[in-house]
Coordinates of C-alpha atoms in Angstrom, one line a residue:
M22 CA 71.0 24.7 43.4
E23 CA 72.6 28.1 42.8
Y24 CA 75.0 26.4 40.4
Y25 CA 72.2 25.1 38.3
E26 CA 70.4 28.4 38.4
S27 CA 73.5 30.2 37.2
A28 CA 74.1 27.7 34.5
L29 CA 70.5 28.0 33.4
A30 CA 70.8 31.8 33.2
T31 CA 74.0 31.3 31.1
Y32 CA 72.3 28.9 28.7
I33 CA 69.4 31.3 28.4
E34 CA 71.8 34.1 27.5
G35 CA 73.3 31.8 24.9
L36 CA 69.8 31.0 23.6
K37 CA 69.5 34.8 22.9
C38 CA 72.4 34.6 20.5
D39 CA 71.7 31.3 18.9
P40 CA 68.2 29.9 19.6
N41 CA 68.9 26.9 17.4
N42 CA 72.1 25.8 19.1
L43 CA 71.7 22.2 20.1
V44 CA 74.3 22.4 22.9
V45 CA 72.5 25.3 24.5
I46 CA 69.1 23.5 24.2
D47 CA 70.7 20.3 25.7
G48 CA 72.1 22.3 28.6
L49 CA 68.7 23.8 29.3
R50 CA 67.2 20.3 29.3
R51 CA 69.8 19.0 31.8
C52 CA 69.5 22.0 34.1
A53 CA 65.7 21.8 34.1
A54 CA 65.9 18.1 34.9
C55 CA 68.3 18.6 37.8
I56 CA 66.2 21.5 39.2
N57 CA 63.1 19.3 38.9
R58 CA 64.7 16.4 40.8
S59 CA 66.0 18.6 43.5
N60 CA 62.5 19.9 44.1
G61 CA 60.9 16.5 44.1
G62 CA 59.2 17.0 40.7
D63 CA 57.5 14.0 38.9
V64 CA 58.1 15.2 35.4
G65 CA 60.0 12.5 33.4
P66 CA 63.0 13.2 31.0
D67 CA 60.9 12.7 27.9
D68 CA 58.3 15.2 29.2
L69 CA 61.0 17.7 30.0
E70 CA 62.5 17.4 26.5
D71 CA 59.1 18.0 25.0
I72 CA 58.5 20.9 27.3
L73 CA 61.8 22.5 26.5
F74 CA 61.3 22.2 22.8
L75 CA 57.8 23.6 23.2
E76 CA 59.2 26.4 25.4
V77 CA 61.5 27.4 22.5
R78 CA 58.6 27.5 20.1
V79 CA 56.5 29.5 22.6
L80 CA 59.4 31.9 23.1
H81 CA 59.6 32.5 19.4
M82 CA 55.9 33.4 19.4
R83 CA 55.7 35.4 22.6
F84 CA 58.8 37.6 22.8
S85 CA 59.8 40.5 20.5
V86 CA 62.6 39.8 18.1
T87 CA 65.5 42.3 17.7
D88 CA 68.8 42.0 16.0
V89 CA 72.1 42.0 18.0
D90 CA 75.7 41.8 17.0
C91 CA 76.4 38.5 18.6
S92 CA 74.6 36.4 16.1
P93 CA 72.6 36.6 12.9
W94 CA 69.8 34.8 14.7
P95 CA 67.0 36.7 16.3
T96 CA 67.2 37.4 20.0
Y97 CA 64.5 37.4 22.6
N98 CA 63.8 40.0 25.3
L99 CA 62.8 37.6 28.2
T100 CA 60.6 39.0 30.9
G101 CA 60.5 37.8 34.4
N102 CA 63.2 36.3 36.7
V103 CA 64.0 32.9 35.1
S104 CA 66.6 32.2 37.7
S105 CA 63.9 31.7 40.3
D106 CA 63.0 28.2 41.0
N107 CA 59.4 29.0 41.4
D108 CA 59.3 31.0 38.2
L109 CA 60.9 28.1 36.3
R110 CA 58.4 25.6 37.7
H111 CA 55.6 27.9 37.0
K112 CA 56.7 28.4 33.5
L113 CA 57.1 24.6 33.0
Q114 CA 53.7 24.0 34.4
K115 CA 52.2 26.6 32.2
L116 CA 53.9 25.2 29.2
M117 CA 52.6 21.7 30.1
E118 CA 49.1 23.1 30.4
E119 CA 49.3 24.8 27.0
A120 CA 50.7 21.6 25.5
A121 CA 47.8 19.6 27.0
A122 CA 45.3 22.2 25.7
L123 CA 46.8 22.0 22.2
K124 CA 46.8 18.2 22.4
K125 CA 43.1 18.2 23.5
E126 CA 42.2 20.6 20.8
A127 CA 44.0 18.5 18.2
S128 CA 42.2 15.4 19.6
D129 CA 38.8 17.1 19.5
E130 CA 39.5 18.2 15.9
R131 CA 40.4 14.7 14.9
L132 CA 37.2 13.4 16.6
R133 CA 35.1 16.0 14.8
R134 CA 36.7 15.1 11.5
I135 CA 36.0 11.4 12.2
E136 CA 32.4 12.2 13.1
S137 CA 32.0 14.4 10.0
E138 CA 33.3 11.6 7.8
R139 CA 31.0 9.1 9.5
M140 CA 28.0 11.4 9.0
A141 CA 29.0 12.0 5.4
R142 CA 29.2 8.2 4.8
T143 CA 25.9 7.7 6.5
S144 CA 24.3 10.5 4.4
E145 CA 25.8 8.9 1.2
D146 CA 24.5 5.5 2.1
L147 CA 21.1 7.0 2.8
Y148 CA 21.1 8.8 -0.5
L149 CA 22.1 5.7 -2.4
N150 CA 19.4 3.7 -0.7
Q151 CA 16.8 6.3 -1.6
V152 CA 18.0 6.4 -5.2
Q153 CA 17.7 2.6 -5.3
Q154 CA 14.2 2.6 -3.8
R155 CA 13.1 5.3 -6.2
R156 CA 14.5 3.3 -9.2
E157 CA 12.6 0.2 -8.0
A158 CA 9.4 2.2 -7.5
E159 CA 9.7 3.6 -11.0
E160 CA 10.2 0.1 -12.4
C161 CA 7.2 -1.2 -10.5
L162 CA 5.1 1.8 -11.7
S163 CA 6.2 1.2 -15.3
K164 CA 5.2 -2.5 -15.0
I165 CA 1.8 -1.6 -13.5
E166 CA 1.2 0.9 -16.3
Q167 CA 2.0 -1.8 -18.9
E168 CA -0.3 -4.3 -17.2
F169 CA -3.0 -1.6 -17.0
Q170 CA -2.7 -0.9 -20.8
Q171 CA -2.9 -4.7 -21.5
L172 CA -6.0 -5.0 -19.3
K173 CA -7.5 -1.9 -21.1
V174 CA -6.9 -3.5 -24.5
R175 CA -8.4 -6.8 -23.3
Q176 CA -11.4 -4.9 -21.9
D177 CA -12.0 -3.2 -25.2
E178 CA -11.8 -6.6 -27.0
V179 CA -14.3 -8.1 -24.6
S180 CA -16.6 -5.1 -25.0
E181 CA -16.4 -5.4 -28.8
E182 CA -17.1 -9.1 -28.6
F183 CA -20.0 -8.5 -26.2
Q184 CA -21.4 -5.9 -28.6
K185 CA -21.2 -8.3 -31.5
A186 CA -22.9 -11.0 -29.5
T187 CA -25.6 -8.6 -28.5
E188 CA -26.2 -7.6 -32.1
H189 CA -26.3 -11.2 -33.2
N190 CA -28.7 -12.0 -30.4
E191 CA -31.0 -9.2 -31.5
N192 CA -30.9 -10.5 -35.1
L193 CA -31.8 -14.0 -33.9
Q194 CA -34.6 -12.5 -31.8
H195 CA -35.9 -10.6 -34.8
Q196 CA -35.8 -13.8 -36.9
L197 CA -37.6 -15.7 -34.2
T198 CA -40.3 -13.0 -34.1
E199 CA -40.8 -13.2 -37.8
T200 CA -41.1 -16.9 -37.6
I201 CA -43.7 -16.7 -34.9
R202 CA -45.6 -14.1 -36.9
A203 CA -45.4 -16.4 -39.9
L204 CA -46.8 -19.3 -38.0
E205 CA -49.6 -17.3 -36.6
S206 CA -50.4 -15.9 -40.0
M207 CA -50.5 -19.5 -41.4
R208 CA -52.8 -20.6 -38.7
G209 CA -55.1 -17.7 -39.4
N210 CA -55.0 -18.4 -43.1
A211 CA -55.8 -22.0 -42.5
T212 CA -58.8 -21.1 -40.4
S213 CA -60.0 -18.7 -43.0
A214 CA -59.6 -21.2 -45.8
S215 CA -61.5 -23.9 -44.0
S216 CA -64.4 -21.6 -43.2
S217 CA -64.6 -20.1 -46.7
S218 CA -67.1 -21.8 -49.1
S219 CA -65.7 -20.2 -52.2
G220 CA -62.4 -22.1 -52.1
S221 CA -60.7 -19.3 -54.0
V222 CA -56.9 -19.3 -54.1
L223 CA -55.1 -16.5 -52.3
D224 CA -53.4 -14.1 -54.6
E225 CA -49.8 -13.0 -54.5
N226 CA -50.6 -10.2 -52.1
H227 CA -51.3 -12.7 -49.3
I228 CA -47.8 -14.1 -49.3
P229 CA -46.1 -13.1 -46.0
S230 CA -43.1 -10.8 -46.6
Y231 CA -40.8 -12.9 -44.5
F232 CA -41.3 -15.8 -46.8
I233 CA -39.8 -13.9 -49.7
C234 CA -36.0 -13.8 -50.3
P235 CA -34.6 -10.3 -50.3
I236 CA -32.4 -11.1 -53.3
S237 CA -34.7 -13.2 -55.5
Q238 CA -38.0 -11.7 -54.3
D239 CA -39.5 -15.2 -54.5
V240 CA -40.8 -17.5 -51.8
M241 CA -37.9 -19.3 -50.2
N242 CA -37.5 -23.1 -50.3
D243 CA -34.2 -23.3 -48.3
P244 CA -34.0 -20.3 -46.0
H245 CA -30.7 -19.5 -44.3
I246 CA -29.7 -16.9 -41.7
A247 CA -26.7 -14.8 -42.6
A248 CA -24.4 -12.8 -40.2
D249 CA -26.5 -9.7 -40.6
G250 CA -29.5 -11.6 -39.0
F251 CA -31.6 -11.6 -42.2
T252 CA -32.9 -14.8 -43.9
Y253 CA -32.1 -15.5 -47.6
E254 CA -32.6 -18.3 -50.0
G255 CA -29.6 -20.5 -49.6
D256 CA -28.5 -20.7 -53.3
F257 CA -28.8 -16.9 -53.8
I258 CA -26.9 -15.8 -50.7
R259 CA -24.1 -18.3 -51.6
S260 CA -24.0 -16.8 -55.1
W261 CA -23.8 -13.4 -53.5
F262 CA -20.7 -14.4 -51.5
S263 CA -19.1 -16.3 -54.5
T264 CA -19.0 -13.0 -56.4
G265 CA -16.6 -11.6 -53.7
S266 CA -19.2 -9.5 -51.9
D267 CA -18.6 -9.4 -48.1
T268 CA -21.4 -6.9 -47.3
S269 CA -25.1 -7.4 -46.3
P270 CA -27.6 -7.4 -49.2
M271 CA -30.0 -5.6 -46.9
T272 CA -27.8 -3.1 -45.0
N273 CA -24.8 -2.9 -47.3
L274 CA -22.6 -3.1 -44.1
P275 CA -19.6 -5.4 -43.9
L276 CA -20.4 -8.9 -42.6
E277 CA -18.2 -10.5 -39.9
H278 CA -18.3 -13.9 -41.7
D279 CA -20.0 -15.7 -44.5
E280 CA -21.3 -18.6 -42.5
L281 CA -25.0 -19.5 -42.9
I282 CA -27.4 -21.1 -40.4
P283 CA -30.4 -23.0 -41.8
N284 CA -33.7 -21.5 -40.6
I285 CA -35.5 -24.7 -40.0
A286 CA -38.5 -23.2 -38.3
L287 CA -39.1 -20.8 -41.2
R288 CA -38.7 -23.5 -43.8
S289 CA -41.3 -25.6 -42.0
A290 CA -43.6 -22.7 -41.9
I291 CA -43.2 -22.0 -45.6
Q292 CA -43.7 -25.7 -46.5
E293 CA -46.9 -25.8 -44.4
W294 CA -48.1 -22.6 -46.0
L295 CA -47.4 -24.0 -49.5
Q296 CA -49.3 -27.1 -48.6
Q297 CA -52.3 -25.1 -47.5
Q298 CA -52.1 -23.1 -50.7
N299 CA -52.2 -26.3 -52.7
V300 CA -55.1 -27.6 -50.7
A301 CA -57.0 -24.4 -51.2
A302 CA -56.3 -24.5 -54.9

């Protein structure tokens, strides 16, 4: 045992002169292994080699460096009694603990890095998913806006058609009212003519105004209803359209079409009125 301790001290002195000498380092490794076996240690050869190399690195960091004449390499002022078996075992144990701490720190750092990378990938996936959802929402919103505009245009068209239909219905109602008024007037004239003993012929002032064509100012024989709701003599309103006019002779507003509807009720009323005039004459 004393032999190994003496050899260990010699190798350490040699380490002072040349800390990078492989022969010295190998001798330190063999001495440490022999001392460990003699004391019943359970540290393996590979562990001892790692410990010794780590010991050299720690010595570089821990001990002050001074230049000596024996070598251009830096020397180390070692503290403590390294020849002592207990000191050696204590040093080896301490180096092992430091190595384990460094290994744990490196492992923790690697785990932190892996966790950071995982969180970064998760955040990136979440961001890409949000971007995709936002793009889909914008596309859906754009489609809804287009459909809304189409519905609005269609609603305007329906409203316009309804307005036209309402105006046309009002014109028809007006024409029907005139026809009813004409029939009532004819009935009254007939009653007056039958009760009159003079048998005089009614003058022109007794002609109902709705019997007269707005264009010719004569009593109509073939009344037709135009798009403006007024009734005209068929031949005169057709001549009006044939000249290229597309407006109402009464309102001077544009007509939607040039189609004509025969006013059968008014024509019957006019014919009946004419017959009564002939009888009265």
